[in-house]
Amino acid sequence: GAAYQDVNEEQLAREYLLRKRTQKPSDQKQVAKVFRALMRAGFASRVIFRILKMWDVDDETISALESEAAEPTEPTRET
């Protein structure tokens, strides 16, 4: 919304990771965990990928996450 209009989303994402005490991921599983946590928190995938690239996450892992982000998620149905 308008309240965050002038705030850098990448900075907000970095502050979120600091608050959660998130360490630089050491493998693909941890990268995916960080990626999903940021997605759930509402950050844009382009911002997340920028942060992951700064952490030297390999392109193959980022490509896999990009394709995952592009897929529409199925709504969960409670029975």
XYZ file of C-alpha atoms in Angstrom:
79
model
C 0.000 0.000 0.000
C 0.764 3.667 0.125
C 2.443 3.364 3.538
C 5.425 1.553 1.976
C 5.585 3.593 -1.208
C 9.008 5.100 -0.509
C 10.497 2.072 1.218
C 13.005 -0.115 -0.597
C 11.481 -3.603 -0.751
C 14.906 -5.211 -0.928
C 15.871 -3.448 2.317
C 12.651 -4.685 3.947
C 13.441 -8.242 2.816
C 16.972 -8.000 4.250
C 15.584 -6.713 7.568
C 13.080 -9.589 7.573
C 15.917 -12.100 7.099
C 17.901 -10.454 9.917
C 14.898 -10.589 12.261
C 14.445 -14.280 11.449
C 18.197 -14.819 11.970
C 18.408 -16.371 8.517
C 21.904 -17.491 7.600
C 23.338 -17.607 4.087
C 21.945 -20.891 2.696
C 24.535 -23.631 2.195
C 22.560 -25.948 -0.090
C 19.593 -26.019 -2.468
C 17.185 -27.138 0.237
C 18.035 -24.156 2.441
C 17.855 -21.787 -0.536
C 14.338 -23.060 -1.299
C 13.359 -22.627 2.362
C 14.554 -18.997 2.389
C 12.837 -18.341 -0.954
C 9.477 -19.746 0.227
C 9.648 -17.889 3.542
C 10.157 -14.588 1.713
C 7.368 -15.400 -0.766
C 4.987 -16.160 2.126
C 6.007 -12.870 3.749
C 4.832 -11.110 0.596
C 8.091 -10.094 -1.047
C 8.308 -9.963 -4.853
C 10.222 -12.831 -6.458
C 12.491 -10.374 -8.335
C 13.630 -8.933 -4.982
C 14.201 -12.407 -3.539
C 16.265 -13.483 -6.559
C 18.404 -10.343 -6.264
C 19.195 -11.231 -2.638
C 19.921 -14.868 -3.509
C 22.296 -13.803 -6.288
C 24.172 -11.593 -3.821
C 24.576 -14.726 -1.689
C 26.253 -16.432 -4.684
C 23.461 -18.980 -5.084
C 24.156 -20.880 -8.307
C 22.127 -20.079 -11.414
C 20.731 -23.620 -11.645
C 19.081 -23.311 -8.224
C 17.728 -19.854 -9.050
C 16.310 -21.134 -12.365
C 14.532 -23.969 -10.558
C 13.018 -21.506 -8.081
C 11.995 -19.140 -10.890
C 10.018 -21.918 -12.551
C 8.459 -22.821 -9.196
C 7.492 -19.172 -8.616
C 5.880 -18.998 -12.044
C 3.599 -21.964 -11.374
C 0.217 -21.048 -9.940
C -0.223 -22.668 -6.559
C -3.150 -24.970 -6.055
C -5.579 -23.715 -3.429
C -5.667 -26.033 -0.469
C -9.086 -27.456 0.284
C -10.085 -28.525 3.725
C -12.481 -31.427 3.810
